[in-house]
Amino acid sequence: MPSSNMQPKIRIDNLHVVYPGRRGEQVEAVGGVTLDITDGELVCIVGPSGCGKTTLLRVLADLEQPTSGAIQMLQSNPERPLKGTVFQGAGIFPWMTVEQNVAYGLKLRGVPPVERTATARHWIGEIGLERFAQAYPAQLSGGMQQRVGLARAFAFDPEVLLMDEPFGALDAQTRLLLQQTLLQQWERRTKTVVFVTHSIEEALTLGDRVCVMSARPGRLLHEVSVPFARPRDAIALRTDPRFSTLFAEIWDVLRDEVDRARADEVAG
Ligand SMILES: Nc1ncnc2c1ncn2[C@@H]1O[C@H](COP(=O)(O)OP(=O)(O)OP(=O)(O)O)[C@@H](O)[C@H]1O
Ligand SMILES: [Mg+2]
């Protein structure tokens, strides 16, 4: 749901990231990505393994410096944190209860204890873990832990949410349920989301737009505008004939890149 503001929320301009390789060679992870993302847009990025998706997100999260090129992110509300991340594995602290984990970002933001507990409880309710508010992560299943990671991100309420394969390690059913949870929460409280996934289905289910990256050095090869109306239903979508057409269109581009990435790995 893009706003009328013509300036993009995120501007990635000819971004290159080069790492030093193991044998002193240079590994070009990101090879010139240019992309504008509108305020409130949910953009999914797919690409073969090793093509620089995580690197791109790490640059957006300020965890990595570009070798060249630039990124800009517009802050529209100084009261709200600009960015938050959900990376693979829930990234939650094992020594904190569910409630403390969900409230953690609010604590960092200096939100008073009563208010942050109330917000944390609200989000724990939204993800259906009320009974586990005082449990520790080790007492939860992987899918429940991932829900805690989502609740923490939503409680933190950043303008831009950067998500790197957050559901990658989950079984197919839990994954579908969490996609549905993310859709519902995002549709209620729109934020700009950059979501990296290996799953074309997931990208089509969640995204306003799907960007396909090339094998390393990662560039944007292809873009698909996802036509499905919102609110979306993660299950019902799959029976839409456009779903399989778009799947085939993306896979057509991706297949060659996966082959190229494999060949590159074998050549070492
Ligand atoms: N810190 C680093 N030092 C050196 N090389 C790195 C570093 N981080 C990533 N790379 C290399 O950069 C390339 C891109 O890595 P990145 O993790 O961004 O890929 P990816 O697209 O997220 O892959 P996957 O889909 O497997 O998660 C890979 O060749 C990787 O080996
Ligand atoms: Mg990655």
PDB file of C-alpha atoms and ligand atoms in Angstrom:
ATOM      1  CA  MET A   1       0.000   0.000   0.000  1.00  0.00           C
ATOM      2  CA  PRO A   2       2.350   2.697  -1.216  1.00  0.00           C
ATOM      3  CA  SER A   3       1.879   6.209   0.165  1.00  0.00           C
ATOM      4  CA  SER A   4       1.519   9.294  -1.982  1.00  0.00           C
ATOM      5  CA  ASN A   5       5.043  10.327  -0.986  1.00  0.00           C
ATOM      6  CA  MET A   6       7.003  10.156  -4.222  1.00  0.00           C
ATOM      7  CA  GLN A   7      10.362   9.634  -2.561  1.00  0.00           C
ATOM      8  CA  PRO A   8      11.097   5.960  -2.027  1.00  0.00           C
ATOM      9  CA  LYS A   9      11.327   4.686   1.521  1.00  0.00           C
ATOM     10  CA  ILE A  10      14.475   2.787   0.616  1.00  0.00           C
ATOM     11  CA  ARG A  11      16.799   3.599  -2.255  1.00  0.00           C
ATOM     12  CA  ILE A  12      19.558   1.157  -3.147  1.00  0.00           C
ATOM     13  CA  ASP A  13      21.856   2.691  -5.720  1.00  0.00           C
ATOM     14  CA  ASN A  14      24.356   0.537  -7.611  1.00  0.00           C
ATOM     15  CA  LEU A  15      25.368  -1.338  -4.473  1.00  0.00           C
ATOM     16  CA  HIS A  16      28.531  -3.440  -4.572  1.00  0.00           C
ATOM     17  CA  VAL A  17      29.901  -5.514  -1.705  1.00  0.00           C
ATOM     18  CA  VAL A  18      33.257  -7.262  -2.071  1.00  0.00           C
ATOM     19  CA  TYR A  19      34.646  -9.559   0.626  1.00  0.00           C
ATOM     20  CA  PRO A  20      38.218 -10.793   0.983  1.00  0.00           C
ATOM     21  CA  GLY A  21      38.187 -14.505   0.040  1.00  0.00           C
ATOM     22  CA  ARG A  22      40.006 -17.376   1.778  1.00  0.00           C
ATOM     23  CA  ARG A  23      42.895 -17.416  -0.700  1.00  0.00           C
ATOM     24  CA  GLY A  24      43.409 -13.685  -0.836  1.00  0.00           C
ATOM     25  CA  GLU A  25      41.058 -13.327  -3.822  1.00  0.00           C
ATOM     26  CA  GLN A  26      38.154 -10.916  -3.875  1.00  0.00           C
ATOM     27  CA  VAL A  27      34.642 -12.298  -3.524  1.00  0.00           C
ATOM     28  CA  GLU A  28      32.113  -9.990  -5.082  1.00  0.00           C
ATOM     29  CA  ALA A  29      28.919 -10.824  -3.177  1.00  0.00           C
ATOM     30  CA  VAL A  30      26.678  -8.036  -4.444  1.00  0.00           C
ATOM     31  CA  GLY A  31      27.421  -6.878  -7.975  1.00  0.00           C
ATOM     32  CA  GLY A  32      25.543  -3.645  -8.523  1.00  0.00           C
ATOM     33  CA  VAL A  33      22.014  -3.744  -7.133  1.00  0.00           C
ATOM     34  CA  THR A  34      19.740  -0.802  -7.827  1.00  0.00           C
ATOM     35  CA  LEU A  35      16.275  -0.874  -6.300  1.00  0.00           C
ATOM     36  CA  ASP A  36      13.700   1.605  -4.991  1.00  0.00           C
ATOM     37  CA  ILE A  37      11.204   0.427  -2.382  1.00  0.00           C
ATOM     38  CA  THR A  38       8.068   2.451  -1.680  1.00  0.00           C
ATOM     39  CA  ASP A  39       6.819   3.274   1.796  1.00  0.00           C
ATOM     40  CA  GLY A  40       4.590   0.439   3.003  1.00  0.00           C
ATOM     41  CA  GLU A  41       5.664  -1.990   0.308  1.00  0.00           C
ATOM     42  CA  LEU A  42       6.430  -5.658   1.025  1.00  0.00           C
ATOM     43  CA  VAL A  43       9.228  -6.680  -1.308  1.00  0.00           C
ATOM     44  CA  CYS A  44      10.409 -10.287  -1.486  1.00  0.00           C
ATOM     45  CA  ILE A  45      13.850 -11.180  -2.766  1.00  0.00           C
ATOM     46  CA  VAL A  46      14.612 -14.635  -4.151  1.00  0.00           C
ATOM     47  CA  GLY A  47      17.887 -15.865  -5.600  1.00  0.00           C
ATOM     48  CA  PRO A  48      20.229 -18.859  -5.613  1.00  0.00           C
ATOM     49  CA  SER A  49      22.266 -19.733  -2.542  1.00  0.00           C
ATOM     50  CA  GLY A  50      25.310 -17.485  -2.116  1.00  0.00           C
ATOM     51  CA  CYS A  51      24.042 -14.720  -4.414  1.00  0.00           C
ATOM     52  CA  GLY A  52      24.327 -11.988  -1.798  1.00  0.00           C
ATOM     53  CA  LYS A  53      20.790 -11.782  -0.350  1.00  0.00           C
ATOM     54  CA  THR A  54      21.919 -11.826   3.278  1.00  0.00           C
ATOM     55  CA  THR A  55      24.729  -9.426   2.451  1.00  0.00           C
ATOM     56  CA  LEU A  56      22.210  -7.016   0.936  1.00  0.00           C
ATOM     57  CA  LEU A  57      20.020  -7.184   4.049  1.00  0.00           C
ATOM     58  CA  ARG A  58      23.053  -6.759   6.308  1.00  0.00           C
ATOM     59  CA  VAL A  59      23.948  -3.576   4.451  1.00  0.00           C
ATOM     60  CA  LEU A  60      20.370  -2.335   4.872  1.00  0.00           C
ATOM     61  CA  ALA A  61      20.589  -3.188   8.589  1.00  0.00           C
ATOM     62  CA  ASP A  62      23.919  -1.288   8.887  1.00  0.00           C
ATOM     63  CA  LEU A  63      25.735  -4.492   9.819  1.00  0.00           C
ATOM     64  CA  GLU A  64      27.899  -4.325   6.691  1.00  0.00           C
ATOM     65  CA  GLN A  65      29.441  -1.446   4.752  1.00  0.00           C
ATOM     66  CA  PRO A  66      28.989  -1.172   0.981  1.00  0.00           C
ATOM     67  CA  THR A  67      32.221  -1.363  -1.014  1.00  0.00           C
ATOM     68  CA  SER A  68      30.669   1.133  -3.400  1.00  0.00           C
ATOM     69  CA  GLY A  69      27.242   2.513  -4.166  1.00  0.00           C
ATOM     70  CA  ALA A  70      24.835   3.818  -1.574  1.00  0.00           C
ATOM     71  CA  ILE A  71      21.658   3.156   0.343  1.00  0.00           C
ATOM     72  CA  GLN A  72      19.209   5.651   1.728  1.00  0.00           C
ATOM     73  CA  MET A  73      16.349   5.022   4.088  1.00  0.00           C
ATOM     74  CA  LEU A  74      13.867   7.756   4.904  1.00  0.00           C
ATOM     75  CA  GLN A  75      12.686   8.140   8.485  1.00  0.00           C
ATOM     76  CA  SER A  76       9.139   9.481   8.533  1.00  0.00           C
ATOM     77  CA  ASN A  77       8.345   9.247  12.235  1.00  0.00           C
ATOM     78  CA  PRO A  78      11.088  10.100  14.743  1.00  0.00           C
ATOM     79  CA  GLU A  79       9.042   8.427  17.507  1.00  0.00           C
ATOM     80  CA  ARG A  80       9.336   5.065  15.810  1.00  0.00           C
ATOM     81  CA  PRO A  81      12.562   3.054  15.328  1.00  0.00           C
ATOM     82  CA  LEU A  82      13.619   3.141  11.694  1.00  0.00           C
ATOM     83  CA  LYS A  83      14.565  -0.496  11.249  1.00  0.00           C
ATOM     84  CA  GLY A  84      14.313  -3.887  12.844  1.00  0.00           C
ATOM     85  CA  THR A  85      15.474  -7.342  11.757  1.00  0.00           C
ATOM     86  CA  VAL A  86      14.230 -10.906  11.928  1.00  0.00           C
ATOM     87  CA  PHE A  87      16.935 -13.264  10.756  1.00  0.00           C
ATOM     88  CA  GLN A  88      16.903 -17.039  10.372  1.00  0.00           C
ATOM     89  CA  GLY A  89      16.434 -18.812  13.683  1.00  0.00           C
ATOM     90  CA  ALA A  90      14.261 -16.750  15.949  1.00  0.00           C
ATOM     91  CA  GLY A  91      17.249 -14.879  17.399  1.00  0.00           C
ATOM     92  CA  ILE A  92      15.612 -14.812  20.795  1.00  0.00           C
ATOM     93  CA  PHE A  93      17.527 -14.928  24.087  1.00  0.00           C
ATOM     94  CA  PRO A  94      17.387 -18.324  25.846  1.00  0.00           C
ATOM     95  CA  TRP A  95      17.763 -16.781  29.307  1.00  0.00           C
ATOM     96  CA  MET A  96      14.711 -14.540  28.919  1.00  0.00           C
ATOM     97  CA  THR A  97      11.066 -15.533  29.149  1.00  0.00           C
ATOM     98  CA  VAL A  98       8.802 -15.120  26.118  1.00  0.00           C
ATOM     99  CA  GLU A  99       7.442 -11.901  27.616  1.00  0.00           C
ATOM    100  CA  GLN A 100      10.906 -10.503  28.312  1.00  0.00           C
ATOM    101  CA  ASN A 101      12.030 -11.400  24.806  1.00  0.00           C
ATOM    102  CA  VAL A 102       9.069  -9.684  23.182  1.00  0.00           C
ATOM    103  CA  ALA A 103       9.556  -6.605  25.384  1.00  0.00           C
ATOM    104  CA  TYR A 104      13.306  -6.466  24.811  1.00  0.00           C
ATOM    105  CA  GLY A 105      13.358  -3.992  21.904  1.00  0.00           C
ATOM    106  CA  LEU A 106      10.957  -1.719  23.780  1.00  0.00           C
ATOM    107  CA  LYS A 107      13.283  -1.780  26.776  1.00  0.00           C
ATOM    108  CA  LEU A 108      16.150  -0.680  24.524  1.00  0.00           C
ATOM    109  CA  ARG A 109      13.945   2.135  23.264  1.00  0.00           C
ATOM    110  CA  GLY A 110      13.400   3.299  26.870  1.00  0.00           C
ATOM    111  CA  VAL A 111       9.684   2.449  26.991  1.00  0.00           C
ATOM    112  CA  PRO A 112       8.584   2.399  30.690  1.00  0.00           C
ATOM    113  CA  PRO A 113       8.085  -1.090  32.218  1.00  0.00           C
ATOM    114  CA  VAL A 114       4.288  -0.977  32.566  1.00  0.00           C
ATOM    115  CA  GLU A 115       3.790   0.093  28.978  1.00  0.00           C
ATOM    116  CA  ARG A 116       6.253  -2.391  27.540  1.00  0.00           C
ATOM    117  CA  THR A 117       4.729  -5.286  29.464  1.00  0.00           C
ATOM    118  CA  ALA A 118       1.291  -4.314  28.172  1.00  0.00           C
ATOM    119  CA  THR A 119       2.590  -4.106  24.573  1.00  0.00           C
ATOM    120  CA  ALA A 120       4.446  -7.410  24.912  1.00  0.00           C
ATOM    121  CA  ARG A 121       1.295  -9.109  26.251  1.00  0.00           C
ATOM    122  CA  HIS A 122      -0.741  -7.719  23.390  1.00  0.00           C
ATOM    123  CA  TRP A 123       1.633  -9.196  20.815  1.00  0.00           C
ATOM    124  CA  ILE A 124       1.975 -12.493  22.647  1.00  0.00           C
ATOM    125  CA  GLY A 125      -1.831 -12.681  22.435  1.00  0.00           C
ATOM    126  CA  GLU A 126      -1.748 -11.863  18.719  1.00  0.00           C
ATOM    127  CA  ILE A 127       0.543 -14.814  18.025  1.00  0.00           C
ATOM    128  CA  GLY A 128      -1.451 -17.101  20.325  1.00  0.00           C
ATOM    129  CA  LEU A 129       1.187 -17.810  22.969  1.00  0.00           C
ATOM    130  CA  GLU A 130      -0.574 -16.371  26.059  1.00  0.00           C
ATOM    131  CA  ARG A 131      -0.107 -19.622  27.953  1.00  0.00           C
ATOM    132  CA  PHE A 132       3.636 -19.471  27.344  1.00  0.00           C
ATOM    133  CA  ALA A 133       4.302 -15.842  28.288  1.00  0.00           C
ATOM    134  CA  GLN A 134       6.415 -16.890  31.287  1.00  0.00           C
ATOM    135  CA  ALA A 135       8.063 -19.877  29.557  1.00  0.00           C
ATOM    136  CA  TYR A 136      11.661 -19.930  28.349  1.00  0.00           C
ATOM    137  CA  PRO A 137      12.535 -20.549  24.666  1.00  0.00           C
ATOM    138  CA  ALA A 138      13.886 -24.048  25.410  1.00  0.00           C
ATOM    139  CA  GLN A 139      10.366 -25.006  26.510  1.00  0.00           C
ATOM    140  CA  LEU A 140       8.922 -24.051  23.097  1.00  0.00           C
ATOM    141  CA  SER A 141       8.905 -25.743  19.689  1.00  0.00           C
ATOM    142  CA  GLY A 142      10.880 -24.201  16.796  1.00  0.00           C
ATOM    143  CA  GLY A 143       7.694 -22.771  15.281  1.00  0.00           C
ATOM    144  CA  MET A 144       6.670 -21.230  18.604  1.00  0.00           C
ATOM    145  CA  GLN A 145      10.120 -19.668  18.973  1.00  0.00           C
ATOM    146  CA  GLN A 146       9.793 -18.199  15.512  1.00  0.00           C
ATOM    147  CA  ARG A 147       6.429 -16.729  16.528  1.00  0.00           C
ATOM    148  CA  VAL A 148       8.168 -15.078  19.479  1.00  0.00           C
ATOM    149  CA  GLY A 149      10.684 -13.554  17.028  1.00  0.00           C
ATOM    150  CA  LEU A 150       7.797 -12.177  14.961  1.00  0.00           C
ATOM    151  CA  ALA A 151       6.002 -10.818  18.035  1.00  0.00           C
ATOM    152  CA  ARG A 152       9.193  -9.102  19.128  1.00  0.00           C
ATOM    153  CA  ALA A 153       9.589  -7.456  15.719  1.00  0.00           C
ATOM    154  CA  PHE A 154       5.968  -6.278  15.709  1.00  0.00           C
ATOM    155  CA  ALA A 155       6.185  -5.008  19.300  1.00  0.00           C
ATOM    156  CA  PHE A 156       9.325  -3.062  18.365  1.00  0.00           C
ATOM    157  CA  ASP A 157       7.298  -1.616  15.490  1.00  0.00           C
ATOM    158  CA  PRO A 158      10.035  -0.334  13.177  1.00  0.00           C
ATOM    159  CA  GLU A 159       9.209   1.572  10.021  1.00  0.00           C
ATOM    160  CA  VAL A 160      11.269  -0.922   8.023  1.00  0.00           C
ATOM    161  CA  LEU A 161      11.410  -4.622   8.818  1.00  0.00           C
ATOM    162  CA  LEU A 162      14.280  -6.630   7.308  1.00  0.00           C
ATOM    163  CA  MET A 163      13.582 -10.362   7.272  1.00  0.00           C
ATOM    164  CA  ASP A 164      16.087 -13.000   6.170  1.00  0.00           C
ATOM    165  CA  GLU A 165      14.485 -16.416   5.618  1.00  0.00           C
ATOM    166  CA  PRO A 166      12.665 -16.150   8.935  1.00  0.00           C
ATOM    167  CA  PHE A 167      10.577 -19.270   8.249  1.00  0.00           C
ATOM    168  CA  GLY A 168      13.217 -21.236   6.365  1.00  0.00           C
ATOM    169  CA  ALA A 169      13.837 -23.878   9.013  1.00  0.00           C
ATOM    170  CA  LEU A 170      10.184 -24.682   9.718  1.00  0.00           C
ATOM    171  CA  ASP A 171       7.964 -27.522   8.559  1.00  0.00           C
ATOM    172  CA  ALA A 172       5.569 -26.690   5.730  1.00  0.00           C
ATOM    173  CA  GLN A 173       2.439 -26.454   7.893  1.00  0.00           C
ATOM    174  CA  THR A 174       3.975 -24.179  10.526  1.00  0.00           C
ATOM    175  CA  ARG A 175       5.410 -22.079   7.747  1.00  0.00           C
ATOM    176  CA  LEU A 176       1.992 -21.558   6.193  1.00  0.00           C
ATOM    177  CA  LEU A 177       0.520 -20.582   9.548  1.00  0.00           C
ATOM    178  CA  LEU A 178       3.284 -18.064  10.169  1.00  0.00           C
ATOM    179  CA  GLN A 179       2.921 -16.621   6.676  1.00  0.00           C
ATOM    180  CA  GLN A 180      -0.734 -16.097   7.516  1.00  0.00           C
ATOM    181  CA  THR A 181       0.193 -14.437  10.832  1.00  0.00           C
ATOM    182  CA  LEU A 182       2.667 -12.123   9.105  1.00  0.00           C
ATOM    183  CA  LEU A 183       0.110 -11.235   6.419  1.00  0.00           C
ATOM    184  CA  GLN A 184      -2.550 -10.402   8.992  1.00  0.00           C
ATOM    185  CA  GLN A 185      -0.264  -8.294  11.144  1.00  0.00           C
ATOM    186  CA  TRP A 186       1.324  -6.492   8.208  1.00  0.00           C
ATOM    187  CA  GLU A 187      -2.037  -5.772   6.606  1.00  0.00           C
ATOM    188  CA  ARG A 188      -3.260  -4.272   9.904  1.00  0.00           C
ATOM    189  CA  ARG A 189      -0.232  -2.165  10.609  1.00  0.00           C
ATOM    190  CA  THR A 190       1.536  -1.557   7.351  1.00  0.00           C
ATOM    191  CA  LYS A 191       5.255  -1.196   7.366  1.00  0.00           C
ATOM    192  CA  THR A 192       7.918  -1.473   4.725  1.00  0.00           C
ATOM    193  CA  VAL A 193       9.251  -5.022   4.619  1.00  0.00           C
ATOM    194  CA  VAL A 194      12.194  -6.525   2.756  1.00  0.00           C
ATOM    195  CA  PHE A 195      11.774 -10.292   2.954  1.00  0.00           C
ATOM    196  CA  VAL A 196      14.413 -12.719   1.697  1.00  0.00           C
ATOM    197  CA  THR A 197      13.283 -16.259   0.966  1.00  0.00           C
ATOM    198  CA  HIS A 198      14.254 -19.310  -1.063  1.00  0.00           C
ATOM    199  CA  SER A 199      10.630 -20.139  -1.606  1.00  0.00           C
ATOM    200  CA  ILE A 200       8.900 -18.746  -4.693  1.00  0.00           C
ATOM    201  CA  GLU A 201       5.539 -19.703  -3.165  1.00  0.00           C
ATOM    202  CA  GLU A 202       6.324 -17.738  -0.027  1.00  0.00           C
ATOM    203  CA  ALA A 203       7.423 -14.712  -2.072  1.00  0.00           C
ATOM    204  CA  LEU A 204       4.181 -14.776  -4.109  1.00  0.00           C
ATOM    205  CA  THR A 205       2.072 -15.274  -0.999  1.00  0.00           C
ATOM    206  CA  LEU A 206       3.528 -12.349   0.908  1.00  0.00           C
ATOM    207  CA  GLY A 207       4.977  -9.856  -1.548  1.00  0.00           C
ATOM    208  CA  ASP A 208       3.686  -6.835  -3.433  1.00  0.00           C
ATOM    209  CA  ARG A 209       6.698  -7.382  -5.628  1.00  0.00           C
ATOM    210  CA  VAL A 210       9.154 -10.252  -6.113  1.00  0.00           C
ATOM    211  CA  CYS A 211      12.726  -9.430  -7.147  1.00  0.00           C
ATOM    212  CA  VAL A 212      14.852 -12.229  -8.584  1.00  0.00           C
ATOM    213  CA  MET A 213      18.609 -12.002  -8.073  1.00  0.00           C
ATOM    214  CA  SER A 214      21.279 -13.514 -10.296  1.00  0.00           C
ATOM    215  CA  ALA A 215      23.961 -15.941  -9.154  1.00  0.00           C
ATOM    216  CA  ARG A 216      26.903 -14.227  -7.430  1.00  0.00           C
ATOM    217  CA  PRO A 217      27.775 -11.397  -7.867  1.00  0.00           C
ATOM    218  CA  GLY A 218      24.121 -10.714  -7.145  1.00  0.00           C
ATOM    219  CA  ARG A 219      22.249  -8.325  -9.388  1.00  0.00           C
ATOM    220  CA  LEU A 220      18.534  -7.896  -9.950  1.00  0.00           C
ATOM    221  CA  LEU A 221      17.520  -9.876 -12.997  1.00  0.00           C
ATOM    222  CA  HIS A 222      13.785  -9.824 -12.988  1.00  0.00           C
ATOM    223  CA  GLU A 223      10.852  -8.288 -11.141  1.00  0.00           C
ATOM    224  CA  VAL A 224       7.279  -9.438 -10.808  1.00  0.00           C
ATOM    225  CA  SER A 225       4.389  -7.320  -9.518  1.00  0.00           C
ATOM    226  CA  VAL A 226       2.142  -9.587  -7.503  1.00  0.00           C
ATOM    227  CA  PRO A 227      -1.464  -8.940  -8.492  1.00  0.00           C
ATOM    228  CA  PHE A 228      -3.337 -10.636  -5.624  1.00  0.00           C
ATOM    229  CA  ALA A 229      -5.708  -8.387  -3.677  1.00  0.00           C
ATOM    230  CA  ARG A 230      -5.300  -7.915   0.061  1.00  0.00           C
ATOM    231  CA  PRO A 231      -6.209  -9.100   2.599  1.00  0.00           C
ATOM    232  CA  ARG A 232      -4.748 -12.353   1.335  1.00  0.00           C
ATOM    233  CA  ASP A 233      -5.312 -15.882   2.432  1.00  0.00           C
ATOM    234  CA  ALA A 234      -2.107 -17.902   2.233  1.00  0.00           C
ATOM    235  CA  ILE A 235      -3.975 -21.115   1.411  1.00  0.00           C
ATOM    236  CA  ALA A 236      -6.674 -19.843  -0.963  1.00  0.00           C
ATOM    237  CA  LEU A 237      -4.079 -17.995  -3.070  1.00  0.00           C
ATOM    238  CA  ARG A 238      -2.545 -21.243  -4.236  1.00  0.00           C
ATOM    239  CA  THR A 239      -5.606 -22.214  -6.192  1.00  0.00           C
ATOM    240  CA  ASP A 240      -5.527 -18.942  -8.169  1.00  0.00           C
ATOM    241  CA  PRO A 241      -4.360 -19.795 -11.713  1.00  0.00           C
ATOM    242  CA  ARG A 242      -2.173 -16.667 -11.737  1.00  0.00           C
ATOM    243  CA  PHE A 243      -0.201 -18.195  -8.874  1.00  0.00           C
ATOM    244  CA  SER A 244       1.131 -21.047 -10.996  1.00  0.00           C
ATOM    245  CA  THR A 245       1.738 -18.764 -13.995  1.00  0.00           C
ATOM    246  CA  LEU A 246       3.843 -16.385 -11.895  1.00  0.00           C
ATOM    247  CA  PHE A 247       5.583 -19.301 -10.205  1.00  0.00           C
ATOM    248  CA  ALA A 248       6.636 -20.622 -13.632  1.00  0.00           C
ATOM    249  CA  GLU A 249       7.768 -17.153 -14.771  1.00  0.00           C
ATOM    250  CA  ILE A 250      10.024 -16.742 -11.715  1.00  0.00           C
ATOM    251  CA  TRP A 251      11.314 -20.307 -11.808  1.00  0.00           C
ATOM    252  CA  ASP A 252      12.252 -19.875 -15.466  1.00  0.00           C
ATOM    253  CA  VAL A 253      14.660 -17.089 -14.523  1.00  0.00           C
ATOM    254  CA  LEU A 254      15.813 -18.664 -11.278  1.00  0.00           C
ATOM    255  CA  ARG A 255      16.606 -22.116 -12.674  1.00  0.00           C
ATOM    256  CA  ASP A 256      19.480 -20.864 -14.836  1.00  0.00           C
ATOM    257  CA  GLU A 257      20.891 -18.883 -11.925  1.00  0.00           C
ATOM    258  CA  VAL A 258      20.727 -21.874  -9.578  1.00  0.00           C
ATOM    259  CA  ASP A 259      22.646 -23.886 -12.210  1.00  0.00           C
ATOM    260  CA  ARG A 260      25.237 -21.121 -12.521  1.00  0.00           C
ATOM    261  CA  ALA A 261      25.635 -20.887  -8.727  1.00  0.00           C
ATOM    262  CA  ARG A 262      26.100 -24.693  -8.516  1.00  0.00           C
ATOM    263  CA  ALA A 263      28.733 -24.657 -11.269  1.00  0.00           C
ATOM    264  CA  ASP A 264      30.537 -21.830  -9.480  1.00  0.00           C
ATOM    265  CA  GLU A 265      30.533 -23.786  -6.192  1.00  0.00           C
ATOM    266  CA  VAL A 266      31.906 -26.909  -7.881  1.00  0.00           C
ATOM    267  CA  ALA A 267      34.653 -24.884  -9.617  1.00  0.00           C
ATOM    268  CA  GLY A 268      35.447 -23.496  -6.120  1.00  0.00           C
TER     269      GLY A 268
HETATM  270  N1  LIG B   1      31.971 -12.233   5.928  1.00  0.00           N
HETATM  271  C1  LIG B   1      32.242 -12.761   4.743  1.00  0.00           C
HETATM  272  N2  LIG B   1      33.512 -12.919   4.309  1.00  0.00           N
HETATM  273  C2  LIG B   1      33.802 -13.449   3.100  1.00  0.00           C
HETATM  274  N3  LIG B   1      32.858 -13.875   2.226  1.00  0.00           N
HETATM  275  C3  LIG B   1      31.566 -13.760   2.616  1.00  0.00           C
HETATM  276  C4  LIG B   1      31.194 -13.222   3.886  1.00  0.00           C
HETATM  277  N4  LIG B   1      29.838 -13.229   3.976  1.00  0.00           N
HETATM  278  C5  LIG B   1      29.387 -13.770   2.823  1.00  0.00           C
HETATM  279  N5  LIG B   1      30.418 -14.081   2.016  1.00  0.00           N
HETATM  280  C6  LIG B   1      30.323 -14.632   0.655  1.00  0.00           C
HETATM  281  O1  LIG B   1      29.518 -13.752  -0.094  1.00  0.00           O
HETATM  282  C7  LIG B   1      28.627 -14.469  -0.940  1.00  0.00           C
HETATM  283  C8  LIG B   1      27.200 -14.077  -0.647  1.00  0.00           C
HETATM  284  O2  LIG B   1      26.848 -14.520   0.658  1.00  0.00           O
HETATM  285  P1  LIG B   1      25.397 -14.292   1.270  1.00  0.00           P
HETATM  286  O3  LIG B   1      25.398 -14.879   2.633  1.00  0.00           O
HETATM  287  O4  LIG B   1      25.033 -12.864   1.136  1.00  0.00           O
HETATM  288  O5  LIG B   1      24.506 -15.162   0.269  1.00  0.00           O
HETATM  289  P2  LIG B   1      22.954 -15.553   0.339  1.00  0.00           P
HETATM  290  O6  LIG B   1      22.359 -15.161  -0.970  1.00  0.00           O
HETATM  291  O7  LIG B   1      22.351 -15.024   1.571  1.00  0.00           O
HETATM  292  O8  LIG B   1      23.027 -17.153   0.393  1.00  0.00           O
HETATM  293  P3  LIG B   1      22.000 -18.201   1.078  1.00  0.00           P
HETATM  294  O9  LIG B   1      20.815 -18.229   0.192  1.00  0.00           O
HETATM  295  O10 LIG B   1      22.735 -19.493   1.066  1.00  0.00           O
HETATM  296  O11 LIG B   1      21.705 -17.707   2.451  1.00  0.00           O
HETATM  297  C9  LIG B   1      28.931 -15.954  -0.723  1.00  0.00           C
HETATM  298  O12 LIG B   1      29.816 -16.365  -1.731  1.00  0.00           O
HETATM  299  C10 LIG B   1      29.604 -15.977   0.633  1.00  0.00           C
HETATM  300  O13 LIG B   1      30.530 -17.048   0.689  1.00  0.00           O
HETATM  301 MG    MG B   2      21.479 -15.912   3.248  1.00  0.00          MG
END
